PDB file of C-alpha atoms and ligand atoms in Angstrom:
ATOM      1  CA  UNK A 857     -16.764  22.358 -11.437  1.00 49.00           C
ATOM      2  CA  UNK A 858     -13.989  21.453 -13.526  1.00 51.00           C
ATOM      3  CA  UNK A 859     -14.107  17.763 -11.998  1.00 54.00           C
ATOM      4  CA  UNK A 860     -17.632  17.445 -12.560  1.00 52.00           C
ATOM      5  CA  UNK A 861     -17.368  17.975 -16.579  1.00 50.00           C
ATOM      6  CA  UNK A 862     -14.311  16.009 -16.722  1.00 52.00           C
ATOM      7  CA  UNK A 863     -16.507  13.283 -15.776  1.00 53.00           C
ATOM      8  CA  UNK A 864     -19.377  14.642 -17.465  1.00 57.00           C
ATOM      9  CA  UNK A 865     -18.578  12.462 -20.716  1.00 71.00           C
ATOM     10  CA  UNK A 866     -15.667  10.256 -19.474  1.00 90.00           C
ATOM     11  CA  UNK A 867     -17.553   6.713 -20.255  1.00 95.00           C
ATOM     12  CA  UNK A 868     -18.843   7.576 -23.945  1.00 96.00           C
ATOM     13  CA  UNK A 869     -14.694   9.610 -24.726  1.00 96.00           C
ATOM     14  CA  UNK A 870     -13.565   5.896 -23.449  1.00 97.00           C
ATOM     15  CA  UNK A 871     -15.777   3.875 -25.571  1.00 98.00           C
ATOM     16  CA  UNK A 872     -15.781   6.324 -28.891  1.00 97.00           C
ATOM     17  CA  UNK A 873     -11.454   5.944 -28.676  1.00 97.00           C
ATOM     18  CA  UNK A 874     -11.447   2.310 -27.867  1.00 98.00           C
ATOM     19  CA  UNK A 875     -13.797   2.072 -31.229  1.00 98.00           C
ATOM     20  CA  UNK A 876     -11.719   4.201 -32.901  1.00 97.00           C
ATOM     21  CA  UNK A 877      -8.778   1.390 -31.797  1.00 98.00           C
ATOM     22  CA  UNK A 878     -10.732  -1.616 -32.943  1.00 97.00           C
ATOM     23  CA  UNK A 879     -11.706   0.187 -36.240  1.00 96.00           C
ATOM     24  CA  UNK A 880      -8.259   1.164 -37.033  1.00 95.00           C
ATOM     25  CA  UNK A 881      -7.743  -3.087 -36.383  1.00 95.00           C
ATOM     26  CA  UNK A 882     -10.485  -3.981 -38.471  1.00 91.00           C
ATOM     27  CA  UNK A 883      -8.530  -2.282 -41.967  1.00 89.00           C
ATOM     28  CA  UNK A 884      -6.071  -2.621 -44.184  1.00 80.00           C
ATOM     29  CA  UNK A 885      -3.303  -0.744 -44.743  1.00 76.00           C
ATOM     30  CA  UNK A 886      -2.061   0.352 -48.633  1.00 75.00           C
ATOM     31  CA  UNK A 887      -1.049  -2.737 -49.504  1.00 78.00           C
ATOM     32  CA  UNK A 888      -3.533  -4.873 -48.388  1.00 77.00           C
ATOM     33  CA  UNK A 889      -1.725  -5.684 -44.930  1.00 78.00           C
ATOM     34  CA  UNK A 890      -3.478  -5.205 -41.371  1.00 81.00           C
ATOM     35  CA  UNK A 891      -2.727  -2.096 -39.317  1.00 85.00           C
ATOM     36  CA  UNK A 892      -0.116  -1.773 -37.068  1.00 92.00           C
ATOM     37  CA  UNK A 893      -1.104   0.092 -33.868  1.00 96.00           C
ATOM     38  CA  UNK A 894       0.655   3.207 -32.716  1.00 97.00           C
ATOM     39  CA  UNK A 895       1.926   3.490 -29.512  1.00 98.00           C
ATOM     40  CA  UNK A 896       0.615   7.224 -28.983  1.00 98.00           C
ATOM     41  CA  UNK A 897      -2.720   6.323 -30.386  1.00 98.00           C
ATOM     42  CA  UNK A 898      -2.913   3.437 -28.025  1.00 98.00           C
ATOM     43  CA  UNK A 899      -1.464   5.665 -25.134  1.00 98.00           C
ATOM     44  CA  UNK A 900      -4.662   8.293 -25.782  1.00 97.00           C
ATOM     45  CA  UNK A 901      -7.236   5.363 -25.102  1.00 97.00           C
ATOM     46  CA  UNK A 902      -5.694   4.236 -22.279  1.00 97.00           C
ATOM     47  CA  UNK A 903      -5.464   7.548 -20.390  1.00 96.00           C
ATOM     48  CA  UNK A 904      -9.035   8.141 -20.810  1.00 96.00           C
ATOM     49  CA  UNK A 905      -9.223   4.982 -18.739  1.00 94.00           C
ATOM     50  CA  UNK A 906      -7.610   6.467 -15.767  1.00 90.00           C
ATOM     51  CA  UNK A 907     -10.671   8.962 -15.412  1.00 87.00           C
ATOM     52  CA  UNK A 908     -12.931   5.946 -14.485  1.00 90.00           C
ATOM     53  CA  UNK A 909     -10.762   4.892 -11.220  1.00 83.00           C
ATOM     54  CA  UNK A 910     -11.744   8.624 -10.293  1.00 85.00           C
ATOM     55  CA  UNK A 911     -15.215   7.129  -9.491  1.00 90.00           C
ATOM     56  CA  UNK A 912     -13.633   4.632  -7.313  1.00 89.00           C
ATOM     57  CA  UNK A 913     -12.634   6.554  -4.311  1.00 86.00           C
ATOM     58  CA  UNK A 914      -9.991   6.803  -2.411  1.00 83.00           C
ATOM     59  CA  UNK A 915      -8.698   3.374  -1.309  1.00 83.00           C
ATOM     60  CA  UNK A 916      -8.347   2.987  -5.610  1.00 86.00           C
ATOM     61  CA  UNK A 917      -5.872   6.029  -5.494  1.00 87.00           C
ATOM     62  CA  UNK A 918      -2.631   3.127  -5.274  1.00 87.00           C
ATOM     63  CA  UNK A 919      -4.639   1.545  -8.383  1.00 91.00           C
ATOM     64  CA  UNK A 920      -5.184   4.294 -10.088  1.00 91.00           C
ATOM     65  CA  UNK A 921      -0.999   5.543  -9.875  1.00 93.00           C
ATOM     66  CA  UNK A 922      -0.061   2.327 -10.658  1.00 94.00           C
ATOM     67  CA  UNK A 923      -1.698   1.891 -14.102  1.00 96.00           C
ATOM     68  CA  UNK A 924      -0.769   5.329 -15.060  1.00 96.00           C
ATOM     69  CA  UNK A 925       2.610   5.678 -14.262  1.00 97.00           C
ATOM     70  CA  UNK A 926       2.653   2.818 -16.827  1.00 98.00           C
ATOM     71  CA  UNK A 927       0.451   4.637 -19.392  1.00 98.00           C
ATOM     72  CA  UNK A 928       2.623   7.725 -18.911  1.00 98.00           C
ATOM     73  CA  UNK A 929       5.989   5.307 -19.092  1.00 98.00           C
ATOM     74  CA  UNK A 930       4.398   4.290 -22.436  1.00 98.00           C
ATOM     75  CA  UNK A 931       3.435   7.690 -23.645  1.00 98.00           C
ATOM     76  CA  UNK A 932       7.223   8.364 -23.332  1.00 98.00           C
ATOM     77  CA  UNK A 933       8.450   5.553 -25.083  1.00 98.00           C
ATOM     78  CA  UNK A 934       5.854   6.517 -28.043  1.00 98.00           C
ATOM     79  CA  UNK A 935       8.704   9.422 -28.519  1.00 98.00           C
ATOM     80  CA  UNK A 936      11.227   6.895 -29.248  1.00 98.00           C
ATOM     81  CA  UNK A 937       8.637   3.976 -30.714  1.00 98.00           C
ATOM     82  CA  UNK A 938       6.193   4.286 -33.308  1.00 98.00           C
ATOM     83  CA  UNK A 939       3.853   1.479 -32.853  1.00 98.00           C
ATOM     84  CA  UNK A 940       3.448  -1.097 -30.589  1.00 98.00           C
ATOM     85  CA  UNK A 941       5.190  -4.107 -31.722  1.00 98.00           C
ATOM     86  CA  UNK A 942       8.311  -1.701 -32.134  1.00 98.00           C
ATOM     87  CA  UNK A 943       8.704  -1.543 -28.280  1.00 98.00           C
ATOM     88  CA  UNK A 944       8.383  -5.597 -28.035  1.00 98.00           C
ATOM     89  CA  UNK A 945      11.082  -6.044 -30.971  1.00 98.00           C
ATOM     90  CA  UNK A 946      13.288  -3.731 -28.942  1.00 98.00           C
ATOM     91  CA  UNK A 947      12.733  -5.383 -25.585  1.00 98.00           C
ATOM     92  CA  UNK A 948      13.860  -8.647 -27.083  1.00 98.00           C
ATOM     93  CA  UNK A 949      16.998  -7.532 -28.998  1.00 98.00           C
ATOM     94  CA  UNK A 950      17.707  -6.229 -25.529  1.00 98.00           C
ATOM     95  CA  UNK A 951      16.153  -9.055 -23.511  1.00 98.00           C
ATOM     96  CA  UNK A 952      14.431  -6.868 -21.440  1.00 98.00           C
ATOM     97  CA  UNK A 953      10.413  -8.196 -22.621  1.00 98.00           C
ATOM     98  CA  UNK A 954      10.089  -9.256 -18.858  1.00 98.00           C
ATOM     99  CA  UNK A 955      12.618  -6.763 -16.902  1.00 98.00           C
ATOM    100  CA  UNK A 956      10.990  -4.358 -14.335  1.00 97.00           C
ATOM    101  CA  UNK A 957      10.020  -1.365 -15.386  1.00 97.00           C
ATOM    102  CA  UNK A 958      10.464  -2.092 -19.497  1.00 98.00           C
ATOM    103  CA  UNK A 959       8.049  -0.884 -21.743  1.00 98.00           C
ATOM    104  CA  UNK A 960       6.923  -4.239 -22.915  1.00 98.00           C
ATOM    105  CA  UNK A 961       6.186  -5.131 -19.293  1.00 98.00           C
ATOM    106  CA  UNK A 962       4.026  -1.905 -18.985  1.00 98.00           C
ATOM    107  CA  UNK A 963       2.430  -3.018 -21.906  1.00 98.00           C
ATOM    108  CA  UNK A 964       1.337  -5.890 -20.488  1.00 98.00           C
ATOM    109  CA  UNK A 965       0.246  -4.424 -17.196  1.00 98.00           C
ATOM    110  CA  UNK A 966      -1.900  -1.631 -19.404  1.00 98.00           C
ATOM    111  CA  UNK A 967      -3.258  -4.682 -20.777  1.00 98.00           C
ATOM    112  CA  UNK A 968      -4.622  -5.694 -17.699  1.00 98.00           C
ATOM    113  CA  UNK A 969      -6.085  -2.909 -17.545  1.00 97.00           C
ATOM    114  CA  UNK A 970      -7.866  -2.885 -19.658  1.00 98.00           C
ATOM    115  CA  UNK A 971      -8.800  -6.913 -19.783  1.00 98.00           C
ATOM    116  CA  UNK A 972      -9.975  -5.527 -15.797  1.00 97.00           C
ATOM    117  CA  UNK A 973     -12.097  -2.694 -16.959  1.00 97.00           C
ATOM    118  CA  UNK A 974     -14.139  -5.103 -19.331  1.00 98.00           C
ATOM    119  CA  UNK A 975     -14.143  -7.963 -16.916  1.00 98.00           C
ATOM    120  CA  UNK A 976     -15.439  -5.572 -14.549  1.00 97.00           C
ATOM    121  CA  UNK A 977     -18.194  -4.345 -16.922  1.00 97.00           C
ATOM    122  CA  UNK A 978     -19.565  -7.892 -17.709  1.00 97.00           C
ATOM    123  CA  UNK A 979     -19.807  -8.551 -14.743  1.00 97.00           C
ATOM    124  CA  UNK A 980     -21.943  -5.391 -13.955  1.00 94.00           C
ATOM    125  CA  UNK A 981     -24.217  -5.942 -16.849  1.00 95.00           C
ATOM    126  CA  UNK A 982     -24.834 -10.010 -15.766  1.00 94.00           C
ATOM    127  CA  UNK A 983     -27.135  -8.769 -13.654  1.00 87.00           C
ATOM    128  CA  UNK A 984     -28.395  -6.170 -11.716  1.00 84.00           C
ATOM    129  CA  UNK A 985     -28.369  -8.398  -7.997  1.00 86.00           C
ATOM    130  CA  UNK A 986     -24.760  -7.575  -7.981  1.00 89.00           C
ATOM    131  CA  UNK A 987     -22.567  -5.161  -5.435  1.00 94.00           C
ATOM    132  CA  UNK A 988     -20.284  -3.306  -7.374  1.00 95.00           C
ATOM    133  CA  UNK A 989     -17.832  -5.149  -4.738  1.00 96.00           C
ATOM    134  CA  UNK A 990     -19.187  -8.425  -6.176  1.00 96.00           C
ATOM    135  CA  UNK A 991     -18.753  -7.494  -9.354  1.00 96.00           C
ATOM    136  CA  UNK A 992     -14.940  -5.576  -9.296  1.00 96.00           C
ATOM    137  CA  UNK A 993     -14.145  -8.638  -7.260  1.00 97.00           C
ATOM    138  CA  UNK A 994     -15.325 -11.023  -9.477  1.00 97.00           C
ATOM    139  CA  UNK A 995     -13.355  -9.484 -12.691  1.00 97.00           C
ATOM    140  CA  UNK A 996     -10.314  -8.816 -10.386  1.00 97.00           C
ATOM    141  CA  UNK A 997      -9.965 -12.428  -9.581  1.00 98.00           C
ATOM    142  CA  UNK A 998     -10.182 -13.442 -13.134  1.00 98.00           C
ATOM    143  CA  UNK A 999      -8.069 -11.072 -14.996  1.00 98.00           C
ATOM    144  CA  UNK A1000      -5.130  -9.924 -11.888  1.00 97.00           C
ATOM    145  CA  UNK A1001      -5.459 -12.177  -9.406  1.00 98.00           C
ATOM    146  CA  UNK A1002      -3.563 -15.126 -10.586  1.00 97.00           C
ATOM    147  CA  UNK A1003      -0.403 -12.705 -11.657  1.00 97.00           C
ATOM    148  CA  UNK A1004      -0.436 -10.694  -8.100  1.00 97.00           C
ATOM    149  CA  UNK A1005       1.031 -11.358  -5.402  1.00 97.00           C
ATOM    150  CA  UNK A1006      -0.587 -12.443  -2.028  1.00 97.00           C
ATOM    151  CA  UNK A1007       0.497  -9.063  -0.335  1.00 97.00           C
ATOM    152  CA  UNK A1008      -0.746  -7.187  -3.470  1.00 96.00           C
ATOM    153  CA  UNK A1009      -4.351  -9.087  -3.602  1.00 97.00           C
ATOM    154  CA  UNK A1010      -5.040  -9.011   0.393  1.00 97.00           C
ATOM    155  CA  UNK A1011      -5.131  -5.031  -0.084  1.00 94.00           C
ATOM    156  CA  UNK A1012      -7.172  -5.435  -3.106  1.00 95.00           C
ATOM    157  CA  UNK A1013      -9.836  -7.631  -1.143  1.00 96.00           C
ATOM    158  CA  UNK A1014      -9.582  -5.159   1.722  1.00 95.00           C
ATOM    159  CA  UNK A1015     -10.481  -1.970  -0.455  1.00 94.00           C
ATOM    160  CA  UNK A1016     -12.908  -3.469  -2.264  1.00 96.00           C
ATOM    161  CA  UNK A1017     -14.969  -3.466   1.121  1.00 95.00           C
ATOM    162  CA  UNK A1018     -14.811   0.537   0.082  1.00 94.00           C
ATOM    163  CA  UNK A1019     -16.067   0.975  -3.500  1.00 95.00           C
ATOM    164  CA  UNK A1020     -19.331   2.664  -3.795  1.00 95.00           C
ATOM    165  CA  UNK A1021     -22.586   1.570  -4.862  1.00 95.00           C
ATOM    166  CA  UNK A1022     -23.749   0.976  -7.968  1.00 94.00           C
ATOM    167  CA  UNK A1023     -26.140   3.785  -7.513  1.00 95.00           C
ATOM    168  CA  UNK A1024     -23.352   6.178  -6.657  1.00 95.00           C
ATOM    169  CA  UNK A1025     -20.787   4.948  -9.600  1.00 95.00           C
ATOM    170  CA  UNK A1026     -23.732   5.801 -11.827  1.00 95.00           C
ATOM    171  CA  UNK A1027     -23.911   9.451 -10.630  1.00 94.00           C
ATOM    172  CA  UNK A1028     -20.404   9.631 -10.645  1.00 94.00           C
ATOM    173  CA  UNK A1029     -20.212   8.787 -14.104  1.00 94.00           C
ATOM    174  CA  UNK A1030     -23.590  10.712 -14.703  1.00 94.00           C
ATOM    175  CA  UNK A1031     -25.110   7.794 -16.480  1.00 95.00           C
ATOM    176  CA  UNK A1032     -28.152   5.768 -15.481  1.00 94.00           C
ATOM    177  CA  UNK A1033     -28.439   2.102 -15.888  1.00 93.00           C
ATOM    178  CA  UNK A1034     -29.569   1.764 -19.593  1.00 95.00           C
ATOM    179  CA  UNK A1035     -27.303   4.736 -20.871  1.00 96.00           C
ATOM    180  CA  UNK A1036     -24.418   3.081 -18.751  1.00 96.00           C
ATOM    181  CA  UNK A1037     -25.538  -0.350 -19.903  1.00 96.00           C
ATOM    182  CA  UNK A1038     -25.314   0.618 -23.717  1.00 97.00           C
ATOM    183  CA  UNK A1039     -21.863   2.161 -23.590  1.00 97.00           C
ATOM    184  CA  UNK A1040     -20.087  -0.468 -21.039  1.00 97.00           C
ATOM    185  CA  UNK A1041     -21.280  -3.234 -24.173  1.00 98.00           C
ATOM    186  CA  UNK A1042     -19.798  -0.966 -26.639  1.00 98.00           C
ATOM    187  CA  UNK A1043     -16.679  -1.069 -24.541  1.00 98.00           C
ATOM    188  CA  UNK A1044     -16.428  -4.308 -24.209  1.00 98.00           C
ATOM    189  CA  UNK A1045     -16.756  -5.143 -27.881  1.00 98.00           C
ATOM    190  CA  UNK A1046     -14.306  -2.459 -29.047  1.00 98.00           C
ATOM    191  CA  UNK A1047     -11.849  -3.891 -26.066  1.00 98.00           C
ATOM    192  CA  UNK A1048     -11.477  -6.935 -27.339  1.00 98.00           C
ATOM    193  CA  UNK A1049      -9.942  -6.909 -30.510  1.00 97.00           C
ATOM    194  CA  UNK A1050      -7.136  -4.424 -29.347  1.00 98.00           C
ATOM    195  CA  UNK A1051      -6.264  -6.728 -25.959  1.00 98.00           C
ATOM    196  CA  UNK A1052      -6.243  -9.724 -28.636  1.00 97.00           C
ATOM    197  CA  UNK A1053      -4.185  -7.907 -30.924  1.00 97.00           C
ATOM    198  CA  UNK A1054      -1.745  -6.873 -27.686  1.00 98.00           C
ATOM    199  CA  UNK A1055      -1.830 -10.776 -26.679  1.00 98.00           C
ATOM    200  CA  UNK A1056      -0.693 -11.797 -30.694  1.00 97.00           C
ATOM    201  CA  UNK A1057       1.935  -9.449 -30.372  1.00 98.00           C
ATOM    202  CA  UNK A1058       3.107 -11.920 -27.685  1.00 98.00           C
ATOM    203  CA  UNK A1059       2.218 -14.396 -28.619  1.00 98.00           C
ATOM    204  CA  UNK A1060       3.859 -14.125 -32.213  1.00 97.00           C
ATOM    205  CA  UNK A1061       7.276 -13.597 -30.603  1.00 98.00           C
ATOM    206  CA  UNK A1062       6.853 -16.990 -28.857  1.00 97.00           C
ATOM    207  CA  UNK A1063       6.138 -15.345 -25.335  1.00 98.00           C
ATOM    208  CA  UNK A1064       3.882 -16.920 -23.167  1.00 97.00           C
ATOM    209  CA  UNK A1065       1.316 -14.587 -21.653  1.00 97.00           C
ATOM    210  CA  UNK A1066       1.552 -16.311 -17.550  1.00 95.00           C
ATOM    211  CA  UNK A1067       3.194 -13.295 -15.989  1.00 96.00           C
TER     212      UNK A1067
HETATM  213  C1  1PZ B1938     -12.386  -0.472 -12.920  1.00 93.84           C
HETATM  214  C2  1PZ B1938     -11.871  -1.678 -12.297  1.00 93.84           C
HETATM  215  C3  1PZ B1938     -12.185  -1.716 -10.884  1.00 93.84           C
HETATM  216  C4  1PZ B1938     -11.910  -2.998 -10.260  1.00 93.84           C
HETATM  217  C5  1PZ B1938     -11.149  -2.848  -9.036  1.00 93.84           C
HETATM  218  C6  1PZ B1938      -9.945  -3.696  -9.034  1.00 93.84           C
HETATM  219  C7  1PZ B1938      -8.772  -2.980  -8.551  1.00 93.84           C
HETATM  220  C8  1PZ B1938      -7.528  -3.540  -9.061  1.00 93.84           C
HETATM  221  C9  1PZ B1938      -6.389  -3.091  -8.302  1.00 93.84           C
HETATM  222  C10 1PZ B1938      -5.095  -3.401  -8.929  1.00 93.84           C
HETATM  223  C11 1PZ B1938      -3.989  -3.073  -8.021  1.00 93.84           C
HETATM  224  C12 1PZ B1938      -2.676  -3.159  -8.700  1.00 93.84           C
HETATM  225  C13 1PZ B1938      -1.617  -3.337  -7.692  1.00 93.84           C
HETATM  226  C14 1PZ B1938      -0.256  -3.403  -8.258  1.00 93.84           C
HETATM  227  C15 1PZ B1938       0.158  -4.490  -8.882  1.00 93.84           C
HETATM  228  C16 1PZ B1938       1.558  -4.592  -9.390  1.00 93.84           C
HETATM  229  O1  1PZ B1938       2.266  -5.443  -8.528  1.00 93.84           O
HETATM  230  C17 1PZ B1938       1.545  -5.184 -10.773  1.00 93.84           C
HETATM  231  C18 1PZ B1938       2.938  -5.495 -11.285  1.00 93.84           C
HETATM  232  O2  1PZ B1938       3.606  -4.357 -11.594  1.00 93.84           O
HETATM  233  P1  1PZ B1938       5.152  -4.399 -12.046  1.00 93.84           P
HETATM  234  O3  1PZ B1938       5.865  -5.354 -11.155  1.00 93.84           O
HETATM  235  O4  1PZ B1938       5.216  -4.880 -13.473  1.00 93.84           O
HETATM  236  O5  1PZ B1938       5.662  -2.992 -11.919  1.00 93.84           O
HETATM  237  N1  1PZ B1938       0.857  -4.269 -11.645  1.00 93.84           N
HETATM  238  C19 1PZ B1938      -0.142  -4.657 -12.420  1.00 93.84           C
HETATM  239  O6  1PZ B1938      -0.458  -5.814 -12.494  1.00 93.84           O
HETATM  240  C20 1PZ B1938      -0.863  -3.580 -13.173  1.00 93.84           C
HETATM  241  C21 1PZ B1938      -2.319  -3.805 -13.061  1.00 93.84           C
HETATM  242  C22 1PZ B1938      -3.097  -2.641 -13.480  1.00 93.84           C
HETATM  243  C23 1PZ B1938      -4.449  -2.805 -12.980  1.00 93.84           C
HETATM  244  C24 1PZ B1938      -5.011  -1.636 -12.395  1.00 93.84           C
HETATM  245  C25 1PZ B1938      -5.641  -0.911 -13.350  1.00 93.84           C
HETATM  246  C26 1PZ B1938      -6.974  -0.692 -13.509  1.00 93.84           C
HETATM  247  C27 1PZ B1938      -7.084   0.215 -14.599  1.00 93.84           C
HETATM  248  C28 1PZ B1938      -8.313   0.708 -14.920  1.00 93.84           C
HETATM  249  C29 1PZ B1938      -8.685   1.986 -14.386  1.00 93.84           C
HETATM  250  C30 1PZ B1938     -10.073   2.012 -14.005  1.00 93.84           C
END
């Protein structure tokens, strides 16, 4: 079916564009300078990401619109914006970085994201004693949990009790535990340069990252 091979390949199209991200990082521009990041690049990645929370089930569904109504917000700003820092340089001529709804603040909730995606995957490839519950719990309460609210995290904690096995996110994702195992390590080295290089845009404007 047309759901089945749009899963088919979804972890290794995730890990080959975040690669792709931390490549285009990794060099230097004409003049010696490091890259600047486009926003419609960036935007590609991060809908791939979406495909995952397919594998989650339904209680994920709230999760799932919430971080791509903020992709898609950025994919619409990336007609207006050409690279990342752009939107952040706007947002604070405006002072709008922290405003509901602003593209900056997306930015920072895509970031989460994606920080939550790799959380989640070390914590699934510590070992192999652990629940996928234990282990999307664990990474939730490290990367989201201290910026949610209580009403927000109770409804995490309850559909958590929902996820599916390991076994069955495997199949889902048509991986076994050493293909899976390979490509969620690739992930979370390509993953980490671009949610560093998000944080230094931040961080570089004097903007504290505790929202
Ligand atoms: C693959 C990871 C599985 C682990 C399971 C953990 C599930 C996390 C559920 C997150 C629920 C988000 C609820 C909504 C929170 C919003 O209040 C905030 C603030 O939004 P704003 O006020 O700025 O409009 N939104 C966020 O913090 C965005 C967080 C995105 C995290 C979810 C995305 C996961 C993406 C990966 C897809 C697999």
């Amino acid at each position: 079916t047309a759901r089945k091979t749009a899963t088919m390949a979804s972890l290794s199209l995730i890990v080959g564009s975040f690669e792709e991200l931390a490549k285009l990082l990794n060099s230097r521009n004409g003049r010696g300078c490091k890259t600047d990041l486009r926003l419609d690049v960036f935007c590609e990645a991060c809908s791939l990401v979406s495909v995952l929370f397919n594998c989650l089930g339904l209680a994920f569904k709230f999760a799932r619109m919430e971080y791509v109504t903020k992709v898609q917000n950025l994919v619409e700003a990336s007609k207006a914006y050409d690279n990342l820092h752009d939107i952040l340089d706007m947002d604070i001529a405006n002072d709008t970085v922290k405003a509901p709804g602003s593209h900056s603040r997306n930015l920072r909730r895509v970031r989460q994201g994606l920080d939550l995606v790799r959380a989640l995957f070390e914590q699934f490839l510590s070992t192999n004693d652990y629940s996928l519950k234990e282990a999307a719990s664990t990474a939730y309460a490290q990367v989201c949990a201290p910026y949610h609210s209580w009403t927000v995290r109770a409804a995490v904690s309850a559909g958590m009790y929902t996820l599916p096995t390991r076994e069955q996110l495997l199949l889902r994702l048509n991986e076994n535990d050493q293909s899976a195992g390979k490509k969620m390590r690739r992930y979370i080295n390509a993953s980490v340069p671009v949610i560093e290089y998000i944080d230094e845009l931040f961080i570089s404007r004097n903007i504290k990252l505790n929202w």
